PDB file of C-alpha atoms in Angstrom:
ATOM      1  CA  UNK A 237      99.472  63.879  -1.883  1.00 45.00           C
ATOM      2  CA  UNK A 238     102.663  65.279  -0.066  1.00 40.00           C
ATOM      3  CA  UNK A 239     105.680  64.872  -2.455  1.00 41.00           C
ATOM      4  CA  UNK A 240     108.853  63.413  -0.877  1.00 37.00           C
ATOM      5  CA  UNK A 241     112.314  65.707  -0.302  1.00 34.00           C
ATOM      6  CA  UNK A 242     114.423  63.468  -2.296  1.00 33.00           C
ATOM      7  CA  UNK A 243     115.228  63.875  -6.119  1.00 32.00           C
ATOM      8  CA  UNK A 244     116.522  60.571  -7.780  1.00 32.00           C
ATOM      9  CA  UNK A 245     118.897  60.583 -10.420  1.00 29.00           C
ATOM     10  CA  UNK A 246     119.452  57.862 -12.652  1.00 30.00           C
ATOM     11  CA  UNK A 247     122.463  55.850 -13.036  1.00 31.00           C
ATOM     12  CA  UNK A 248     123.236  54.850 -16.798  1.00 29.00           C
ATOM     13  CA  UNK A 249     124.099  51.813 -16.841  1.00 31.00           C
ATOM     14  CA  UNK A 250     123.036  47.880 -15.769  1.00 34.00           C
ATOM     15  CA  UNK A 251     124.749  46.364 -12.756  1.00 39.00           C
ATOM     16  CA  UNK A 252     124.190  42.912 -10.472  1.00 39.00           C
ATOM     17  CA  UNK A 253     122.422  44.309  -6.919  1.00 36.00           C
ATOM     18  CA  UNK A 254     123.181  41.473  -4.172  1.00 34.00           C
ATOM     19  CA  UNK A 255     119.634  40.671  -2.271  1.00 34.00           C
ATOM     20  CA  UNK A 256     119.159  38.844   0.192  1.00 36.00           C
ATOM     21  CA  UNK A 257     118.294  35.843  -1.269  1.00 35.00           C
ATOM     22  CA  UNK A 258     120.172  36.111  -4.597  1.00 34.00           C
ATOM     23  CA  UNK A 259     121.689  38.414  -6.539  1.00 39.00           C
ATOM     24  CA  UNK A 260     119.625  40.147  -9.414  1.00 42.00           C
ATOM     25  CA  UNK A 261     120.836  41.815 -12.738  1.00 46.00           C
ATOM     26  CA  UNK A 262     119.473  45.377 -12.460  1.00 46.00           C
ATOM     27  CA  UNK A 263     117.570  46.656 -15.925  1.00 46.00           C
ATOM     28  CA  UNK A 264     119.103  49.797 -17.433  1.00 46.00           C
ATOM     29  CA  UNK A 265     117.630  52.281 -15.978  1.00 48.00           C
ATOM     30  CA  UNK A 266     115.339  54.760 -17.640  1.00 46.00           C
ATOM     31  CA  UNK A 267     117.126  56.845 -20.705  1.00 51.00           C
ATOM     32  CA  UNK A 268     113.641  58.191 -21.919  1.00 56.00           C
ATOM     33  CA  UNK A 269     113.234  61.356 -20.842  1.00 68.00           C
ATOM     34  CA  UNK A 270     109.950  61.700 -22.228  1.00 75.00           C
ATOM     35  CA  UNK A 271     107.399  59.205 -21.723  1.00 87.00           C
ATOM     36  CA  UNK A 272     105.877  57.843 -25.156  1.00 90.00           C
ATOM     37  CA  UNK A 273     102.142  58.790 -25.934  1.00 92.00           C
ATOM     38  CA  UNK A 274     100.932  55.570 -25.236  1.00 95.00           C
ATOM     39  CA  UNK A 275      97.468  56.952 -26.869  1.00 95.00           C
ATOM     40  CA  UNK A 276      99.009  55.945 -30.222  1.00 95.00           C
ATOM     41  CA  UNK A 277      98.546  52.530 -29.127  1.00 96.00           C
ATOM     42  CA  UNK A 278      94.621  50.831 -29.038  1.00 95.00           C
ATOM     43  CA  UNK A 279      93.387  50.612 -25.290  1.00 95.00           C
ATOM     44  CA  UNK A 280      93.350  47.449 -24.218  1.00 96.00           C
ATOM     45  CA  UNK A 281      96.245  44.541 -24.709  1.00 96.00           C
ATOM     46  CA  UNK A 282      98.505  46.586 -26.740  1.00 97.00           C
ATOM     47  CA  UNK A 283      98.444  49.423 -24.912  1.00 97.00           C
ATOM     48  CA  UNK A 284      99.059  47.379 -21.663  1.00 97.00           C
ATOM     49  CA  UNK A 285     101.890  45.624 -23.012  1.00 97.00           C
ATOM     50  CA  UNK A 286     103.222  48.789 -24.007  1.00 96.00           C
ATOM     51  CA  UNK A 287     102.729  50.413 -20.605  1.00 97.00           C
ATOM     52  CA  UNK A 288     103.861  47.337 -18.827  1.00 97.00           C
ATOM     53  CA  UNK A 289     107.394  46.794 -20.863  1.00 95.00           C
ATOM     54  CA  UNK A 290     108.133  50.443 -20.249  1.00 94.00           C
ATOM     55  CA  UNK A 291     107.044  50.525 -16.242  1.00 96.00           C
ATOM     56  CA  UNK A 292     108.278  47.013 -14.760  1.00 96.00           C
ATOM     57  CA  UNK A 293     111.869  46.984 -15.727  1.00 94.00           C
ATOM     58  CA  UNK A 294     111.727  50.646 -14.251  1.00 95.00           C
ATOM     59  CA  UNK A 295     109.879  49.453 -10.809  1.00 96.00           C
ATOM     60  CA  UNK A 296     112.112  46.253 -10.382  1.00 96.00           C
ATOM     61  CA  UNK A 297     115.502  48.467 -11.054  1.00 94.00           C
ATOM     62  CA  UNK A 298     114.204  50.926  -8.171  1.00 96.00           C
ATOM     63  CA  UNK A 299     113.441  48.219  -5.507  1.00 97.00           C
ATOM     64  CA  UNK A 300     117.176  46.361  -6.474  1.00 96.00           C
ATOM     65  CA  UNK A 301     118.576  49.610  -5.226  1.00 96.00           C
ATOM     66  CA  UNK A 302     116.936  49.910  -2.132  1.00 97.00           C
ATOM     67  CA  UNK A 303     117.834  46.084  -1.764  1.00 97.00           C
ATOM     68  CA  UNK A 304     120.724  46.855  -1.749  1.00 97.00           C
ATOM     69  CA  UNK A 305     120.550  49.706   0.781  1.00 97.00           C
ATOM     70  CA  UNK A 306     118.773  47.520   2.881  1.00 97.00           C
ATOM     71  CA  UNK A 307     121.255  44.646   2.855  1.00 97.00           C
ATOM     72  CA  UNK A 308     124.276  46.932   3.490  1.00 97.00           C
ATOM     73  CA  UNK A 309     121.812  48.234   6.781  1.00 97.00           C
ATOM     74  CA  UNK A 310     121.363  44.452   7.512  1.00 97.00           C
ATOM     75  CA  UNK A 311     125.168  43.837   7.585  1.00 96.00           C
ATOM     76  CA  UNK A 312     126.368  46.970   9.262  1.00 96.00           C
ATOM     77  CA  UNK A 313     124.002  46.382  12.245  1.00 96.00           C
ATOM     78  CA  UNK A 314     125.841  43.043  12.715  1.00 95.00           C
ATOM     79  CA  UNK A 315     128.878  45.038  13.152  1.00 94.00           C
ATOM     80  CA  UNK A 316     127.638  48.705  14.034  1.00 91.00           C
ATOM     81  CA  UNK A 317     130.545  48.719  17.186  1.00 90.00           C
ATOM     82  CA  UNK A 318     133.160  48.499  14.722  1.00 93.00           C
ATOM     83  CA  UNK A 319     131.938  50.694  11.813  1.00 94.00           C
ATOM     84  CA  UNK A 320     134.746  52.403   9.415  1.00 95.00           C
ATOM     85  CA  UNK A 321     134.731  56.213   8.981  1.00 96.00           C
ATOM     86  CA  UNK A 322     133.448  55.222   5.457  1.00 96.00           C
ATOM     87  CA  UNK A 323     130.693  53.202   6.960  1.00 96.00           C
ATOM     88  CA  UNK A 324     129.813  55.960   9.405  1.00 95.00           C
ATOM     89  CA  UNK A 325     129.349  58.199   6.346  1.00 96.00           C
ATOM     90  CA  UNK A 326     127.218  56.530   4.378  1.00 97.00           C
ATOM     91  CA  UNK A 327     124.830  55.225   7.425  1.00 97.00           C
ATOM     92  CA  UNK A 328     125.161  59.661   7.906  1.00 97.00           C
ATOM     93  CA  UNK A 329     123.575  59.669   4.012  1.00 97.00           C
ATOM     94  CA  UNK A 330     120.736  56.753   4.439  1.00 97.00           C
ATOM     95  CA  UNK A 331     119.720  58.609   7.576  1.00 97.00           C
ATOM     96  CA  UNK A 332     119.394  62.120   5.816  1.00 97.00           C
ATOM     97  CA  UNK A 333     118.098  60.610   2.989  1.00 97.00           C
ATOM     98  CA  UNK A 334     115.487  58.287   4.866  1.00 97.00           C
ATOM     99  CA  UNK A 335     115.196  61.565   7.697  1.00 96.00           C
ATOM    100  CA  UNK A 336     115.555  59.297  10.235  1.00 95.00           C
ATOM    101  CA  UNK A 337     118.059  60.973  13.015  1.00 94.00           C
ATOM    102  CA  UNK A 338     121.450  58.827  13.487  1.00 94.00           C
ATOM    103  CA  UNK A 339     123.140  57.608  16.723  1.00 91.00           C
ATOM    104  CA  UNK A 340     120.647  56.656  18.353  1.00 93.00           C
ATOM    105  CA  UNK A 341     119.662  53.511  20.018  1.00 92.00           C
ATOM    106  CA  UNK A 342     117.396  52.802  17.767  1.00 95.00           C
ATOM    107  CA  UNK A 343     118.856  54.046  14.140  1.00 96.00           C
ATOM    108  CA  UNK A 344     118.848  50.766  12.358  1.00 97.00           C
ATOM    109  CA  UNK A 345     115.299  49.371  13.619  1.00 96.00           C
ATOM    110  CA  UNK A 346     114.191  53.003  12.393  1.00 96.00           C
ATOM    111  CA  UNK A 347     116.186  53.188   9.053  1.00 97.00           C
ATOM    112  CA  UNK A 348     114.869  48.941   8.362  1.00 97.00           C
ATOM    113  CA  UNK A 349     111.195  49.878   8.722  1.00 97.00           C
ATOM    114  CA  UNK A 350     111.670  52.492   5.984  1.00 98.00           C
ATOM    115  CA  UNK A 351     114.504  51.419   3.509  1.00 98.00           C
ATOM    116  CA  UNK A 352     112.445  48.286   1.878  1.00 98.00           C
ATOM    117  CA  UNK A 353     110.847  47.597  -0.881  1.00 98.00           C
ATOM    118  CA  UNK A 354     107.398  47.817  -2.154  1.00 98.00           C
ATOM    119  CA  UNK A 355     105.426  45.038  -3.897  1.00 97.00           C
ATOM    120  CA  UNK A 356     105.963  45.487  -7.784  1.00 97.00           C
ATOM    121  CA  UNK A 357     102.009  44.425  -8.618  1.00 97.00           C
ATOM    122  CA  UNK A 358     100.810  47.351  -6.127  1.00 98.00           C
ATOM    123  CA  UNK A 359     103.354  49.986  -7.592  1.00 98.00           C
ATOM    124  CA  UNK A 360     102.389  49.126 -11.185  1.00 98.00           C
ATOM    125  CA  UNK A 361      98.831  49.394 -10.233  1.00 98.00           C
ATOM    126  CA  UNK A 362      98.390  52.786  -8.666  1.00 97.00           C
ATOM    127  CA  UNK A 363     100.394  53.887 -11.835  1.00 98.00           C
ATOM    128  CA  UNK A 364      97.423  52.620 -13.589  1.00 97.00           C
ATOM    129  CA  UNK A 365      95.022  54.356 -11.607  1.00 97.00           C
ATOM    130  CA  UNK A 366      96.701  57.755 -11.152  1.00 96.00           C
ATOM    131  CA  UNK A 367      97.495  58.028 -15.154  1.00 96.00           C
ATOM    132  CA  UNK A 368      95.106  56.050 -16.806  1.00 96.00           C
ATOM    133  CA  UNK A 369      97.852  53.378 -18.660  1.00 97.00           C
ATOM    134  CA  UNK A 370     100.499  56.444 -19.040  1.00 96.00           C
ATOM    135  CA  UNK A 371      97.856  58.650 -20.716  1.00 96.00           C
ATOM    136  CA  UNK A 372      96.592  61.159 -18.582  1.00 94.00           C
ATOM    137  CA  UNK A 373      98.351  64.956 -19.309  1.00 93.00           C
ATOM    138  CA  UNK A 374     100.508  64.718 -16.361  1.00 94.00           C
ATOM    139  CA  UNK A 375     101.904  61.589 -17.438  1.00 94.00           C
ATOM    140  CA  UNK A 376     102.709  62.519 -20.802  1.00 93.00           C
ATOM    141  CA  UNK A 377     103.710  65.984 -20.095  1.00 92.00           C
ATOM    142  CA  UNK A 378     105.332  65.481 -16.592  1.00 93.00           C
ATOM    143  CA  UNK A 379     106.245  61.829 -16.520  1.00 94.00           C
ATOM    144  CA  UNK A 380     104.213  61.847 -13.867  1.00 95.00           C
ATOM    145  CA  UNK A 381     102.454  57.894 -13.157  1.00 96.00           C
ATOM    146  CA  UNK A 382     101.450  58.414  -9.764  1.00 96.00           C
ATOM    147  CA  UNK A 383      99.831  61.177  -9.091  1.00 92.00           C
ATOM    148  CA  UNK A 384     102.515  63.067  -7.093  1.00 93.00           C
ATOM    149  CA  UNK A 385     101.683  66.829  -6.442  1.00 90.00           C
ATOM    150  CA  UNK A 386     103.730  69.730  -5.576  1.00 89.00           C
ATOM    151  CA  UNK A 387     103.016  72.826  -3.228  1.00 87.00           C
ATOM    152  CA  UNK A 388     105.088  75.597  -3.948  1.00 87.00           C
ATOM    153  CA  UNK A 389     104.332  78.947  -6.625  1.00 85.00           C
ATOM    154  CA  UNK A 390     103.684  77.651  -9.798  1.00 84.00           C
ATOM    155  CA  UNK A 391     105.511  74.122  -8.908  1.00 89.00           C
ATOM    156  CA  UNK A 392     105.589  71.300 -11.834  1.00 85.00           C
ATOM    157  CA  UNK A 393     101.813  71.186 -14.048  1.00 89.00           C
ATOM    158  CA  UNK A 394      98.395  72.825 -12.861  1.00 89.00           C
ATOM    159  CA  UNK A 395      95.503  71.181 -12.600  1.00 87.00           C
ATOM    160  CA  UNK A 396      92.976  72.654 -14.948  1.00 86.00           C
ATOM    161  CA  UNK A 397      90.123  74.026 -13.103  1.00 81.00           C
ATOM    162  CA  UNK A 398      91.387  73.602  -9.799  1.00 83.00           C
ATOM    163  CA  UNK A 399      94.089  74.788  -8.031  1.00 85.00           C
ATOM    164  CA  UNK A 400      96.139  71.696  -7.571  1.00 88.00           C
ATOM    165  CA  UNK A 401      99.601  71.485  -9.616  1.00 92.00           C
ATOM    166  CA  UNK A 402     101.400  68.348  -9.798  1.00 91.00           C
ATOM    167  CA  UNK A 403     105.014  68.026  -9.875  1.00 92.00           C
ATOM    168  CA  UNK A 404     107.191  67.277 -13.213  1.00 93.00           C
ATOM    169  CA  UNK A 405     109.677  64.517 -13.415  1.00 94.00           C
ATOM    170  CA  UNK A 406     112.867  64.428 -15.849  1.00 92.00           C
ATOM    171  CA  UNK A 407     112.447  60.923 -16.377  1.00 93.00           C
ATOM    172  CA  UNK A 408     110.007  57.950 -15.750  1.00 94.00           C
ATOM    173  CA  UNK A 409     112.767  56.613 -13.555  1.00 93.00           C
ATOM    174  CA  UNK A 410     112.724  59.633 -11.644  1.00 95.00           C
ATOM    175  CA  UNK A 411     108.877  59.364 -11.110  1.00 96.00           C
ATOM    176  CA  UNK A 412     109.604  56.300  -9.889  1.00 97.00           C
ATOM    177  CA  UNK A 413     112.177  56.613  -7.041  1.00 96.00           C
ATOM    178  CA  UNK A 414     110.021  59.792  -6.031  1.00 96.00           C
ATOM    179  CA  UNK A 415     107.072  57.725  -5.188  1.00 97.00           C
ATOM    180  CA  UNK A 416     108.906  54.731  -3.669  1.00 98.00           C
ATOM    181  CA  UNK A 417     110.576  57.251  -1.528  1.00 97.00           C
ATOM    182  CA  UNK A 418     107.132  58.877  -0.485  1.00 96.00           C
ATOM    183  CA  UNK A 419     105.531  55.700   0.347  1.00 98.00           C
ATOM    184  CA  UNK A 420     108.747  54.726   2.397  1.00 98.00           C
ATOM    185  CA  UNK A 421     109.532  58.393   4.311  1.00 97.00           C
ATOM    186  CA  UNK A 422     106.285  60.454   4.892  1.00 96.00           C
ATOM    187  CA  UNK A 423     104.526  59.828   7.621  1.00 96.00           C
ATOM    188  CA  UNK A 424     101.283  59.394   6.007  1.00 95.00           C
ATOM    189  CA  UNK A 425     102.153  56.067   4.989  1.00 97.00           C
ATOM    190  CA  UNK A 426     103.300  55.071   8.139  1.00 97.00           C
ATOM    191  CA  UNK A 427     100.568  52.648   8.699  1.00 97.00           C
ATOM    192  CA  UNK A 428     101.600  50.991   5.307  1.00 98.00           C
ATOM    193  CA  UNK A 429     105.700  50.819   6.887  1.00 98.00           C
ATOM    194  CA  UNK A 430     104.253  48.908   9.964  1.00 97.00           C
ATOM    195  CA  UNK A 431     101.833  46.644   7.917  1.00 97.00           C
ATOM    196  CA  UNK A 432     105.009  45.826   5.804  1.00 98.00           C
ATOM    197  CA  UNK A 433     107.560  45.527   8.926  1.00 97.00           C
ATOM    198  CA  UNK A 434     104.970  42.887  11.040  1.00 97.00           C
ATOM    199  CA  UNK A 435     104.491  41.063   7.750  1.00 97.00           C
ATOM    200  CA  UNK A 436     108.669  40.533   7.421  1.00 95.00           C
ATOM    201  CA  UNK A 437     109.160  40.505  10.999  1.00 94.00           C
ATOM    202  CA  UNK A 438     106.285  36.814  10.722  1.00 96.00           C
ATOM    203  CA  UNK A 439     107.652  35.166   8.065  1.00 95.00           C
ATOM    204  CA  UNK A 440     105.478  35.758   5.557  1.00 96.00           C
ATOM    205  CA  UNK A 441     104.831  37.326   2.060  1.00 95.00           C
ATOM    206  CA  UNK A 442     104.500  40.950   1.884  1.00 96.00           C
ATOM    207  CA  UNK A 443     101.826  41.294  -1.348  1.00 96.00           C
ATOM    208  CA  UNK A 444      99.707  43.655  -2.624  1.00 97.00           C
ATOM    209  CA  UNK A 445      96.359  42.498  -1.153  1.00 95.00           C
ATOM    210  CA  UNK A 446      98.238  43.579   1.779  1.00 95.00           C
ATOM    211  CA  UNK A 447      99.489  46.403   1.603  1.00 97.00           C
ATOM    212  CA  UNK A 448      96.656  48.446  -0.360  1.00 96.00           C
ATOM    213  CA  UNK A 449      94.615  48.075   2.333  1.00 94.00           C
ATOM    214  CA  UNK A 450      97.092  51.214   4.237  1.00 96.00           C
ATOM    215  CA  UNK A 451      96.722  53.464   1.549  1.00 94.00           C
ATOM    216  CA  UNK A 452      94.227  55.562   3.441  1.00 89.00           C
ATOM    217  CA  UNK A 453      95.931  58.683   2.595  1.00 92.00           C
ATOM    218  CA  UNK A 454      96.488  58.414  -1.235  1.00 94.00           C
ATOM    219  CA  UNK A 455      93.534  59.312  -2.508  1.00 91.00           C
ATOM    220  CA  UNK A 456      90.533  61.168  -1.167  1.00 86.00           C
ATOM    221  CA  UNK A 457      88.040  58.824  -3.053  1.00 89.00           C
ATOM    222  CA  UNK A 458      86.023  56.602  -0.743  1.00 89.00           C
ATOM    223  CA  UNK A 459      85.940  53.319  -3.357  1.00 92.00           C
ATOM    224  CA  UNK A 460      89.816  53.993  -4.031  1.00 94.00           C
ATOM    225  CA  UNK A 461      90.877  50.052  -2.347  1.00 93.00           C
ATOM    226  CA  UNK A 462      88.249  48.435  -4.310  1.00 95.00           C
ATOM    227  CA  UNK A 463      89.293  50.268  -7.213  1.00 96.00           C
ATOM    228  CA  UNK A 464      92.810  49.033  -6.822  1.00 97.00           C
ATOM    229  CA  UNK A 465      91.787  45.434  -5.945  1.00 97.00           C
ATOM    230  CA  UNK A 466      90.281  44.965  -9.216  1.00 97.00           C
ATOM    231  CA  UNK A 467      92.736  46.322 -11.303  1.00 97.00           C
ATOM    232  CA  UNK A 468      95.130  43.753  -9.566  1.00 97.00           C
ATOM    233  CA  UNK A 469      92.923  41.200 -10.245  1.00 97.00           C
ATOM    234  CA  UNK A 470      92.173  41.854 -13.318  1.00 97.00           C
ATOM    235  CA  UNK A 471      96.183  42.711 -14.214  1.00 97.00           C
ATOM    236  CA  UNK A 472      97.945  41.168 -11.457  1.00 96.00           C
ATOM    237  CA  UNK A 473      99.445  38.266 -13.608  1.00 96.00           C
ATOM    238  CA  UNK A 474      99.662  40.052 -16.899  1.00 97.00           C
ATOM    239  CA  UNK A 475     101.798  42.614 -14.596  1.00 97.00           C
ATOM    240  CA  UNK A 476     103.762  39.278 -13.286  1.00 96.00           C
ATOM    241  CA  UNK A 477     104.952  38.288 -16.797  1.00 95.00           C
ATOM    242  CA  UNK A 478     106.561  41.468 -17.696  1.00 95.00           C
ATOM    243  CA  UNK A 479     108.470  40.714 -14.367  1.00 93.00           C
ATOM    244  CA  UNK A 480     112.481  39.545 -14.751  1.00 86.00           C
ATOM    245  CA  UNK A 481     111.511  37.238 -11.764  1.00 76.00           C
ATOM    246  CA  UNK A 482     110.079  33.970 -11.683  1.00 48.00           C
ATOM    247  CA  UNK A 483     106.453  34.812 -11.876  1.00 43.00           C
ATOM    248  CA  UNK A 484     105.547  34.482  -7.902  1.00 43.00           C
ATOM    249  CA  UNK A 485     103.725  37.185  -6.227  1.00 40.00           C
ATOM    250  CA  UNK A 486     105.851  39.820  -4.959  1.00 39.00           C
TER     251      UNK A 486
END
């Protein structure tokens, strides 16, 4: 899997992200910088519960930043002819941030379809899959929950008997906003940006039945959707009361 350009960095403290909708108290982000060896716990419920109070707060913090991203994008297009040299700036960030090229006609539609959130059941899902509940090696030696590989001369944690490495992560957070950002900038996801766009642009929910389905490029393994199907099925409300929100699919 192609890793994304952008490194994340954690902000220390809690803070209230306007949405949308509502606002929503963001969870502390992520002062672990070493993910627990969730081995010590049984497989099964407790280990779950373990995985799941350590990964959702995590996931929900991420998407209440790019909220918030989007919202500001939202509001400046409203007023994009009378933009303040501070405004200009930080649309100048999103768009190297997002790599989406600025002033042109076409710079918000671009920078919407990519700064959005994902649903929180898929995201805690492939985490599942790619590190086995937070066990695998890369996840407990990399903070690594999604798989996320690297490309360069002996780049992040090799894979043993192969010649894959995969890259290393100072913090869970981190891990997070790297994959989030992958999913929502390269362009072998694009399919997944488009599913998600036409889904907002109708009206209607954007789950993770949805979007799985575009994952074409994540893994190489033919039965990789079903796989993730029924771990959602199986997890997908367990997964939705660790959630701060109200229990509704994402």
């Amino acid at each position: 899997m192609a890793p994304s350009p952008m490194q994340a960095h954690a902000e220390p403290a809690s803070g209230e992200v306007r949405t949308l909708e509502s606002s929503v108290d963001t969870p502390a982000l992520d002062p672990v910088e070493q993910l627990p060896d969730l081995r010590q716990h049984p497989a099964g419920p407790e280990r779950k519960a373990a995985f799941l109070e350590l990964l959702v707060p995590l996931v929900e913090a991420e998407n209440a930043k790019i909220q918030a991203q989007r919202d500001w994008l939202l509001e400046a297009r409203e007023r994009q002819a009378s933009l303040s040299a501070a405004d200009r700036e930080h649309l100048q960030r999103l768009c190297a941030d997002y790599g989406i090229e600025c002033g042109t006609p076409n710079t918000f539609e671009y920078l919407l379809s990519r700064v959005d959130t994902l649903p929180l059941e898929m995201v805690v899902i492939q985490a599942v899959e790619e590190s086995g509940w937070g066990t695998s090696r890369f996840a407990r030696q990399g903070n690594n929950l999604f798989g996320l590989r690297c490309f360069s001369d002996g780049c992040g944690l090799a894979q043993k008997g192969s010649s894959r490495r995969y890259q290393r992560f100072d913090s869970v957070q981190e891990s997070v906003a790297h994959y989030l950002h992958n999913l929502n900038t390269h362009r072998a996801y694009l399919s997944l940006r488009q599913k998600r766009a036409a889904l907002t642009a109708n009206g209607e929910p954007v789950a993770a039945e949805s979007l799985i389905h575009t994952l074409d490029n994540y893994s190489v393994s033919d039965d990789y959707f079903d796989v993730l199907l029924a771990l959602l099925r199986t997890n997908g409300d367990l997964i939705r009361q660790h959630s701060s929100d109200d229990g509704s699919p994402a």
